PDB file of C-alpha atoms and ligand atoms in Angstrom:
ATOM      1  CA  UNK A   1      19.222  -2.370 144.549  1.00  0.00           C
ATOM      2  CA  UNK A   2      21.368  -5.728 145.439  1.00  0.00           C
ATOM      3  CA  UNK A   3      24.045  -7.230 144.048  1.00  0.00           C
ATOM      4  CA  UNK A   4      21.965 -10.025 142.575  1.00  0.00           C
ATOM      5  CA  UNK A   5      20.524  -7.003 140.601  1.00  0.00           C
ATOM      6  CA  UNK A   6      23.714  -6.305 138.715  1.00  0.00           C
ATOM      7  CA  UNK A   7      23.254  -8.352 135.414  1.00  0.00           C
ATOM      8  CA  UNK A   8      25.964 -10.594 134.266  1.00  0.00           C
ATOM      9  CA  UNK A   9      26.688  -8.511 131.262  1.00  0.00           C
ATOM     10  CA  UNK A  10      26.970  -5.306 133.219  1.00  0.00           C
ATOM     11  CA  UNK A  11      29.090  -6.789 136.224  1.00  0.00           C
ATOM     12  CA  UNK A  12      31.449  -7.664 133.279  1.00  0.00           C
ATOM     13  CA  UNK A  13      31.821  -4.267 132.706  1.00  0.00           C
ATOM     14  CA  UNK A  14      32.125  -2.877 135.499  1.00  0.00           C
ATOM     15  CA  UNK A  15      36.206  -2.937 137.270  1.00  0.00           C
ATOM     16  CA  UNK A  16      37.383  -2.346 140.730  1.00  0.00           C
ATOM     17  CA  UNK A  17      40.650   0.043 140.845  1.00  0.00           C
ATOM     18  CA  UNK A  18      42.434  -2.194 143.561  1.00  0.00           C
ATOM     19  CA  UNK A  19      44.911   1.032 144.793  1.00  0.00           C
ATOM     20  CA  UNK A  20      46.354  -0.739 148.016  1.00  0.00           C
ATOM     21  CA  UNK A  21      49.541  -1.436 148.722  1.00  0.00           C
ATOM     22  CA  UNK A  22      48.999  -5.186 150.086  1.00  0.00           C
ATOM     23  CA  UNK A  23      47.732  -8.164 148.935  1.00  0.00           C
ATOM     24  CA  UNK A  24      45.696  -9.274 151.618  1.00  0.00           C
ATOM     25  CA  UNK A  25      43.848  -5.958 151.768  1.00  0.00           C
ATOM     26  CA  UNK A  26      43.403  -6.206 147.885  1.00  0.00           C
ATOM     27  CA  UNK A  27      41.851  -9.310 148.352  1.00  0.00           C
ATOM     28  CA  UNK A  28      39.726  -8.354 150.823  1.00  0.00           C
ATOM     29  CA  UNK A  29      38.419  -5.684 148.338  1.00  0.00           C
ATOM     30  CA  UNK A  30      37.859  -8.107 145.790  1.00  0.00           C
ATOM     31  CA  UNK A  31      36.203 -10.391 147.830  1.00  0.00           C
ATOM     32  CA  UNK A  32      33.793  -7.796 149.688  1.00  0.00           C
ATOM     33  CA  UNK A  33      32.983  -6.384 146.113  1.00  0.00           C
ATOM     34  CA  UNK A  34      33.174  -9.133 143.658  1.00  0.00           C
ATOM     35  CA  UNK A  35      29.048  -9.059 143.220  1.00  0.00           C
ATOM     36  CA  UNK A  36      29.314  -5.897 141.759  1.00  0.00           C
ATOM     37  CA  UNK A  37      32.666  -6.052 139.948  1.00  0.00           C
ATOM     38  CA  UNK A  38      34.130  -8.826 137.195  1.00  0.00           C
ATOM     39  CA  UNK A  39      36.772  -7.076 136.509  1.00  0.00           C
ATOM     40  CA  UNK A  40      40.117  -6.415 139.126  1.00  0.00           C
ATOM     41  CA  UNK A  41      42.918  -3.717 138.425  1.00  0.00           C
ATOM     42  CA  UNK A  42      45.785  -3.840 139.738  1.00  0.00           C
ATOM     43  CA  UNK A  43      47.782  -0.610 139.265  1.00  0.00           C
ATOM     44  CA  UNK A  44      51.112   0.839 140.189  1.00  0.00           C
ATOM     45  CA  UNK A  45      51.028   0.811 143.825  1.00  0.00           C
ATOM     46  CA  UNK A  46      49.789  -2.903 144.172  1.00  0.00           C
ATOM     47  CA  UNK A  47      52.077  -4.392 141.904  1.00  0.00           C
ATOM     48  CA  UNK A  48      54.836  -2.817 143.179  1.00  0.00           C
ATOM     49  CA  UNK A  49      53.990  -4.334 146.376  1.00  0.00           C
ATOM     50  CA  UNK A  50      52.630  -7.522 145.706  1.00  0.00           C
ATOM     51  CA  UNK A  51      54.288  -8.461 141.975  1.00  0.00           C
ATOM     52  CA  UNK A  52      52.790 -11.275 139.771  1.00  0.00           C
ATOM     53  CA  UNK A  53      51.254 -13.110 142.372  1.00  0.00           C
ATOM     54  CA  UNK A  54      48.709 -10.940 143.316  1.00  0.00           C
ATOM     55  CA  UNK A  55      47.365 -11.810 139.425  1.00  0.00           C
ATOM     56  CA  UNK A  56      46.729 -15.279 139.649  1.00  0.00           C
ATOM     57  CA  UNK A  57      45.551 -14.531 143.069  1.00  0.00           C
ATOM     58  CA  UNK A  58      42.757 -12.574 141.865  1.00  0.00           C
ATOM     59  CA  UNK A  59      42.258 -14.707 138.846  1.00  0.00           C
ATOM     60  CA  UNK A  60      41.715 -17.791 141.523  1.00  0.00           C
ATOM     61  CA  UNK A  61      38.949 -15.702 142.873  1.00  0.00           C
ATOM     62  CA  UNK A  62      36.960 -15.557 139.557  1.00  0.00           C
ATOM     63  CA  UNK A  63      38.449 -11.994 138.726  1.00  0.00           C
ATOM     64  CA  UNK A  64      39.260 -10.992 134.722  1.00  0.00           C
ATOM     65  CA  UNK A  65      42.705  -8.978 135.888  1.00  0.00           C
ATOM     66  CA  UNK A  66      43.209  -5.690 134.491  1.00  0.00           C
ATOM     67  CA  UNK A  67      47.347  -4.868 134.679  1.00  0.00           C
ATOM     68  CA  UNK A  68      47.397  -0.634 134.732  1.00  0.00           C
ATOM     69  CA  UNK A  69      50.872  -0.343 134.873  1.00  0.00           C
ATOM     70  CA  UNK A  70      50.902   1.823 131.926  1.00  0.00           C
ATOM     71  CA  UNK A  71      54.036   1.114 129.816  1.00  0.00           C
ATOM     72  CA  UNK A  72      56.300   3.688 128.187  1.00  0.00           C
ATOM     73  CA  UNK A  73      60.096   3.183 127.768  1.00  0.00           C
ATOM     74  CA  UNK A  74      61.649   2.074 124.276  1.00  0.00           C
ATOM     75  CA  UNK A  75      59.591  -0.485 122.227  1.00  0.00           C
ATOM     76  CA  UNK A  76      62.263  -3.443 123.189  1.00  0.00           C
ATOM     77  CA  UNK A  77      61.498  -2.483 126.761  1.00  0.00           C
ATOM     78  CA  UNK A  78      57.944  -2.747 126.694  1.00  0.00           C
ATOM     79  CA  UNK A  79      57.695  -5.849 124.074  1.00  0.00           C
ATOM     80  CA  UNK A  80      59.599  -7.211 127.038  1.00  0.00           C
ATOM     81  CA  UNK A  81      57.783  -6.218 129.867  1.00  0.00           C
ATOM     82  CA  UNK A  82      54.215  -7.367 128.083  1.00  0.00           C
ATOM     83  CA  UNK A  83      55.255 -10.347 127.192  1.00  0.00           C
ATOM     84  CA  UNK A  84      55.511 -11.585 130.530  1.00  0.00           C
ATOM     85  CA  UNK A  85      52.621  -9.895 131.555  1.00  0.00           C
ATOM     86  CA  UNK A  86      50.942 -11.612 128.720  1.00  0.00           C
ATOM     87  CA  UNK A  87      51.814 -14.772 130.086  1.00  0.00           C
ATOM     88  CA  UNK A  88      50.131 -14.105 133.367  1.00  0.00           C
ATOM     89  CA  UNK A  89      46.612 -14.601 132.505  1.00  0.00           C
ATOM     90  CA  UNK A  90      45.676 -11.029 132.344  1.00  0.00           C
ATOM     91  CA  UNK A  91      42.727  -9.671 130.389  1.00  0.00           C
ATOM     92  CA  UNK A  92      43.844  -6.002 130.233  1.00  0.00           C
ATOM     93  CA  UNK A  93      47.039  -4.122 129.743  1.00  0.00           C
ATOM     94  CA  UNK A  94      47.611  -0.834 129.727  1.00  0.00           C
ATOM     95  CA  UNK A  95      50.778   1.528 128.177  1.00  0.00           C
ATOM     96  CA  UNK A  96      50.926   5.297 127.403  1.00  0.00           C
ATOM     97  CA  UNK A  97      49.841   6.406 124.072  1.00  0.00           C
ATOM     98  CA  UNK A  98      51.932   9.697 124.649  1.00  0.00           C
ATOM     99  CA  UNK A  99      55.044   6.885 123.538  1.00  0.00           C
ATOM    100  CA  UNK A 100      54.264   6.454 120.401  1.00  0.00           C
ATOM    101  CA  UNK A 101      52.697   3.982 117.552  1.00  0.00           C
ATOM    102  CA  UNK A 102      56.388   1.796 117.814  1.00  0.00           C
ATOM    103  CA  UNK A 103      56.308   1.741 121.234  1.00  0.00           C
ATOM    104  CA  UNK A 104      52.086   0.472 121.655  1.00  0.00           C
ATOM    105  CA  UNK A 105      52.883  -1.794 118.329  1.00  0.00           C
ATOM    106  CA  UNK A 106      55.733  -3.426 120.187  1.00  0.00           C
ATOM    107  CA  UNK A 107      53.578  -3.362 123.502  1.00  0.00           C
ATOM    108  CA  UNK A 108      50.326  -5.391 121.460  1.00  0.00           C
ATOM    109  CA  UNK A 109      52.960  -7.665 120.006  1.00  0.00           C
ATOM    110  CA  UNK A 110      54.593  -8.478 123.262  1.00  0.00           C
ATOM    111  CA  UNK A 111      51.714  -8.978 124.915  1.00  0.00           C
ATOM    112  CA  UNK A 112      50.038 -11.439 122.124  1.00  0.00           C
ATOM    113  CA  UNK A 113      53.406 -13.504 122.247  1.00  0.00           C
ATOM    114  CA  UNK A 114      53.309 -13.751 125.854  1.00  0.00           C
ATOM    115  CA  UNK A 115      49.734 -14.850 126.065  1.00  0.00           C
ATOM    116  CA  UNK A 116      50.476 -17.898 123.045  1.00  0.00           C
ATOM    117  CA  UNK A 117      53.002 -18.914 124.429  1.00  0.00           C
ATOM    118  CA  UNK A 118      51.389 -19.903 127.708  1.00  0.00           C
ATOM    119  CA  UNK A 119      48.058 -21.010 125.526  1.00  0.00           C
ATOM    120  CA  UNK A 120      46.324 -18.639 126.664  1.00  0.00           C
ATOM    121  CA  UNK A 121      43.392 -16.056 125.433  1.00  0.00           C
ATOM    122  CA  UNK A 122      44.836 -12.465 123.847  1.00  0.00           C
ATOM    123  CA  UNK A 123      44.770  -9.677 126.235  1.00  0.00           C
ATOM    124  CA  UNK A 124      43.252  -6.977 125.526  1.00  0.00           C
ATOM    125  CA  UNK A 125      46.144  -3.753 124.726  1.00  0.00           C
ATOM    126  CA  UNK A 126      44.611  -0.639 126.262  1.00  0.00           C
ATOM    127  CA  UNK A 127      46.380   3.157 125.086  1.00  0.00           C
ATOM    128  CA  UNK A 128      46.293   5.726 128.003  1.00  0.00           C
ATOM    129  CA  UNK A 129      44.813   8.799 126.317  1.00  0.00           C
ATOM    130  CA  UNK A 130      44.807  11.786 128.445  1.00  0.00           C
ATOM    131  CA  UNK A 131      45.161  11.053 132.110  1.00  0.00           C
ATOM    132  CA  UNK A 132      41.684  11.546 133.543  1.00  0.00           C
ATOM    133  CA  UNK A 133      43.486  13.852 136.497  1.00  0.00           C
ATOM    134  CA  UNK A 134      45.238  16.328 132.976  1.00  0.00           C
ATOM    135  CA  UNK A 135      42.814  19.742 133.151  1.00  0.00           C
ATOM    136  CA  UNK A 136      45.277  20.742 130.549  1.00  0.00           C
ATOM    137  CA  UNK A 137      45.988  18.700 127.700  1.00  0.00           C
ATOM    138  CA  UNK A 138      45.264  20.587 124.395  1.00  0.00           C
ATOM    139  CA  UNK A 139      42.293  19.689 122.095  1.00  0.00           C
ATOM    140  CA  UNK A 140      44.218  17.970 119.272  1.00  0.00           C
ATOM    141  CA  UNK A 141      45.964  15.536 121.894  1.00  0.00           C
ATOM    142  CA  UNK A 142      43.134  12.980 121.720  1.00  0.00           C
ATOM    143  CA  UNK A 143      42.140  12.310 118.133  1.00  0.00           C
ATOM    144  CA  UNK A 144      46.522  11.956 117.650  1.00  0.00           C
ATOM    145  CA  UNK A 145      46.413   9.217 120.512  1.00  0.00           C
ATOM    146  CA  UNK A 146      43.627   7.646 119.664  1.00  0.00           C
ATOM    147  CA  UNK A 147      44.897   7.764 116.212  1.00  0.00           C
ATOM    148  CA  UNK A 148      48.289   6.040 117.532  1.00  0.00           C
ATOM    149  CA  UNK A 149      46.172   3.292 119.234  1.00  0.00           C
ATOM    150  CA  UNK A 150      44.979   2.132 116.111  1.00  0.00           C
ATOM    151  CA  UNK A 151      47.973   2.288 113.981  1.00  0.00           C
ATOM    152  CA  UNK A 152      49.055   0.213 117.028  1.00  0.00           C
ATOM    153  CA  UNK A 153      46.349  -2.401 116.853  1.00  0.00           C
ATOM    154  CA  UNK A 154      45.667  -1.340 120.615  1.00  0.00           C
ATOM    155  CA  UNK A 155      42.167  -3.276 121.401  1.00  0.00           C
ATOM    156  CA  UNK A 156      41.212  -0.404 123.340  1.00  0.00           C
ATOM    157  CA  UNK A 157      41.627   3.353 125.081  1.00  0.00           C
ATOM    158  CA  UNK A 158      41.348   4.606 128.321  1.00  0.00           C
ATOM    159  CA  UNK A 159      39.587   8.223 128.337  1.00  0.00           C
ATOM    160  CA  UNK A 160      37.183  10.334 130.173  1.00  0.00           C
ATOM    161  CA  UNK A 161      33.921   9.952 129.920  1.00  0.00           C
ATOM    162  CA  UNK A 162      33.484  13.159 127.504  1.00  0.00           C
ATOM    163  CA  UNK A 163      36.651  11.959 125.096  1.00  0.00           C
ATOM    164  CA  UNK A 164      34.276   8.393 124.631  1.00  0.00           C
ATOM    165  CA  UNK A 165      32.667  10.058 121.308  1.00  0.00           C
ATOM    166  CA  UNK A 166      35.476  11.823 120.108  1.00  0.00           C
ATOM    167  CA  UNK A 167      37.541   8.378 120.214  1.00  0.00           C
ATOM    168  CA  UNK A 168      34.604   6.323 118.482  1.00  0.00           C
ATOM    169  CA  UNK A 169      34.010   8.616 115.680  1.00  0.00           C
ATOM    170  CA  UNK A 170      37.471   7.875 115.247  1.00  0.00           C
ATOM    171  CA  UNK A 171      37.788   3.972 115.551  1.00  0.00           C
ATOM    172  CA  UNK A 172      34.648   2.939 116.360  1.00  0.00           C
ATOM    173  CA  UNK A 173      35.708  -0.716 116.835  1.00  0.00           C
ATOM    174  CA  UNK A 174      37.758   0.183 119.875  1.00  0.00           C
ATOM    175  CA  UNK A 175      36.759  -0.604 123.234  1.00  0.00           C
ATOM    176  CA  UNK A 176      36.929   2.782 125.681  1.00  0.00           C
ATOM    177  CA  UNK A 177      37.891   2.195 129.170  1.00  0.00           C
ATOM    178  CA  UNK A 178      36.760   5.126 131.594  1.00  0.00           C
ATOM    179  CA  UNK A 179      38.401   6.058 134.586  1.00  0.00           C
ATOM    180  CA  UNK A 180      37.007   8.821 136.898  1.00  0.00           C
ATOM    181  CA  UNK A 181      33.841   7.794 138.006  1.00  0.00           C
ATOM    182  CA  UNK A 182      31.520   9.113 140.937  1.00  0.00           C
ATOM    183  CA  UNK A 183      27.906   9.607 142.063  1.00  0.00           C
ATOM    184  CA  UNK A 184      26.855  13.447 141.403  1.00  0.00           C
ATOM    185  CA  UNK A 185      28.085  15.858 143.403  1.00  0.00           C
ATOM    186  CA  UNK A 186      30.285  13.537 145.496  1.00  0.00           C
ATOM    187  CA  UNK A 187      34.117  14.456 146.030  1.00  0.00           C
ATOM    188  CA  UNK A 188      36.238  14.105 142.844  1.00  0.00           C
ATOM    189  CA  UNK A 189      39.937  13.758 144.810  1.00  0.00           C
ATOM    190  CA  UNK A 190      42.534  14.500 141.831  1.00  0.00           C
ATOM    191  CA  UNK A 191      40.369  13.740 139.058  1.00  0.00           C
ATOM    192  CA  UNK A 192      39.895  16.530 136.860  1.00  0.00           C
ATOM    193  CA  UNK A 193      36.879  15.502 134.279  1.00  0.00           C
ATOM    194  CA  UNK A 194      34.785  12.868 136.615  1.00  0.00           C
ATOM    195  CA  UNK A 195      31.650  11.644 135.606  1.00  0.00           C
ATOM    196  CA  UNK A 196      29.217   9.167 136.869  1.00  0.00           C
ATOM    197  CA  UNK A 197      28.716   5.923 135.721  1.00  0.00           C
ATOM    198  CA  UNK A 198      25.499   6.599 133.824  1.00  0.00           C
ATOM    199  CA  UNK A 199      26.853   9.068 132.249  1.00  0.00           C
ATOM    200  CA  UNK A 200      29.914   7.166 131.132  1.00  0.00           C
ATOM    201  CA  UNK A 201      27.700   4.238 129.986  1.00  0.00           C
ATOM    202  CA  UNK A 202      25.138   6.771 127.622  1.00  0.00           C
ATOM    203  CA  UNK A 203      28.699   8.155 126.686  1.00  0.00           C
ATOM    204  CA  UNK A 204      29.142   4.525 125.223  1.00  0.00           C
ATOM    205  CA  UNK A 205      31.958   3.511 127.239  1.00  0.00           C
ATOM    206  CA  UNK A 206      32.286  -0.081 126.876  1.00  0.00           C
ATOM    207  CA  UNK A 207      34.728  -0.607 130.861  1.00  0.00           C
ATOM    208  CA  UNK A 208      34.067   1.339 133.622  1.00  0.00           C
ATOM    209  CA  UNK A 209      36.745   1.686 136.185  1.00  0.00           C
ATOM    210  CA  UNK A 210      35.562   2.517 139.421  1.00  0.00           C
ATOM    211  CA  UNK A 211      37.877   3.245 142.478  1.00  0.00           C
ATOM    212  CA  UNK A 212      37.581   5.786 145.649  1.00  0.00           C
ATOM    213  CA  UNK A 213      34.152   6.072 145.001  1.00  0.00           C
ATOM    214  CA  UNK A 214      33.844   2.631 146.631  1.00  0.00           C
ATOM    215  CA  UNK A 215      36.864   1.545 148.276  1.00  0.00           C
ATOM    216  CA  UNK A 216      37.357   4.993 150.207  1.00  0.00           C
ATOM    217  CA  UNK A 217      33.479   4.484 151.416  1.00  0.00           C
ATOM    218  CA  UNK A 218      32.604   3.837 155.027  1.00  0.00           C
ATOM    219  CA  UNK A 219      30.222   1.009 153.955  1.00  0.00           C
ATOM    220  CA  UNK A 220      31.886   0.275 150.755  1.00  0.00           C
ATOM    221  CA  UNK A 221      28.681  -2.807 149.804  1.00  0.00           C
ATOM    222  CA  UNK A 222      26.625   0.245 150.734  1.00  0.00           C
ATOM    223  CA  UNK A 223      28.177   2.448 148.300  1.00  0.00           C
ATOM    224  CA  UNK A 224      28.519   0.206 145.351  1.00  0.00           C
ATOM    225  CA  UNK A 225      24.800  -0.342 145.531  1.00  0.00           C
ATOM    226  CA  UNK A 226      24.278   2.992 145.112  1.00  0.00           C
ATOM    227  CA  UNK A 227      26.883   4.183 143.062  1.00  0.00           C
ATOM    228  CA  UNK A 228      25.096   1.469 140.498  1.00  0.00           C
ATOM    229  CA  UNK A 229      21.574   1.673 141.418  1.00  0.00           C
ATOM    230  CA  UNK A 230      21.048   4.218 138.031  1.00  0.00           C
ATOM    231  CA  UNK A 231      22.397   1.364 135.679  1.00  0.00           C
ATOM    232  CA  UNK A 232      21.286  -1.808 134.842  1.00  0.00           C
TER     233      UNK A 232
HETATM  234  O1  LIG B   1      39.854   6.182 142.497  1.00  0.00           O
HETATM  235  P1  LIG B   1      39.624   6.772 141.762  1.00  0.00           P
HETATM  236  O2  LIG B   1      38.033   6.163 140.647  1.00  0.00           O
HETATM  237  O3  LIG B   1      39.914   7.835 140.955  1.00  0.00           O
HETATM  238  O4  LIG B   1      40.607   5.512 140.895  1.00  0.00           O
HETATM  239  C1  LIG B   1      40.227   5.622 139.029  1.00  0.00           C
HETATM  240  C2  LIG B   1      41.659   4.787 138.510  1.00  0.00           C
HETATM  241  O5  LIG B   1      41.763   4.647 137.395  1.00  0.00           O
HETATM  242  C3  LIG B   1      42.982   4.620 139.305  1.00  0.00           C
HETATM  243  O6  LIG B   1      43.999   3.525 139.083  1.00  0.00           O
HETATM  244  C4  LIG B   1      44.218   5.670 138.397  1.00  0.00           C
HETATM  245  O7  LIG B   1      45.288   5.197 138.048  1.00  0.00           O
HETATM  246  C5  LIG B   1      43.033   5.228 137.145  1.00  0.00           C
HETATM  247  N1  LIG B   1      43.295   5.733 135.949  1.00  0.00           N
HETATM  248  C6  LIG B   1      43.185   7.099 135.685  1.00  0.00           C
HETATM  249  N2  LIG B   1      43.115   7.842 134.502  1.00  0.00           N
HETATM  250  C7  LIG B   1      43.278   7.445 133.349  1.00  0.00           C
HETATM  251  C8  LIG B   1      43.967   5.900 133.888  1.00  0.00           C
HETATM  252  C9  LIG B   1      44.039   5.546 134.344  1.00  0.00           C
HETATM  253  O8  LIG B   1      42.137   7.359 136.640  1.00  0.00           O
HETATM  254  N3  LIG B   1      43.595   7.761 132.508  1.00  0.00           N
END
């Protein structure tokens, strides 16, 4: 499979996790893999290293940017941080659902306000339900966190592939964003509930987050082709 065979629709549903500590390295990865991924995810590591300019850099390179900062603080602080991030032109922002509906709601409002003030489209606020590295979360917690996301009017949730069906049952219109993806039989690193991209799509995931399965491979383009070969 070549990048030319990845449809525009599929590419827009694939997010590349740029978990590096340097903007130059992030741009190198982003440019190398732009044929496969339409969304670039900036997490705590890259945002701590490179800050807001890295968002604009990736937008200039044609990406929609997913800022994965997993905000969780008092409502006023989350609102104000989300307002700043909304004005940067991001397309997605994460908050921790464990912070509760009032915090999530403040984040949604701040994000919308920041984007409005900058004349930009409203970004999608995403509530992180259970970390995919967490093997011990009690079963009832997913429903509680999805419900908090709905109450707060988040656009979506981040969850494991195994949780997509339950999340969609509770809230069919919520976007489901799924990390923890690997080729079958390959190392799962710190992900306790890994799945393949094909399994995630079959489960109904809207956006797939892919990181080390591609970025840590010796030949990243080949790894992306191989990993995504079963999709389309
Ligand atoms: O390298 P890997 O594919 O495991 O990266 C997964 C990415 O998704 C990381 O950037 C991680 O921070 C993020 N993430 C996650 N689990 C969540 C939410 C986000 O692994 N529940």
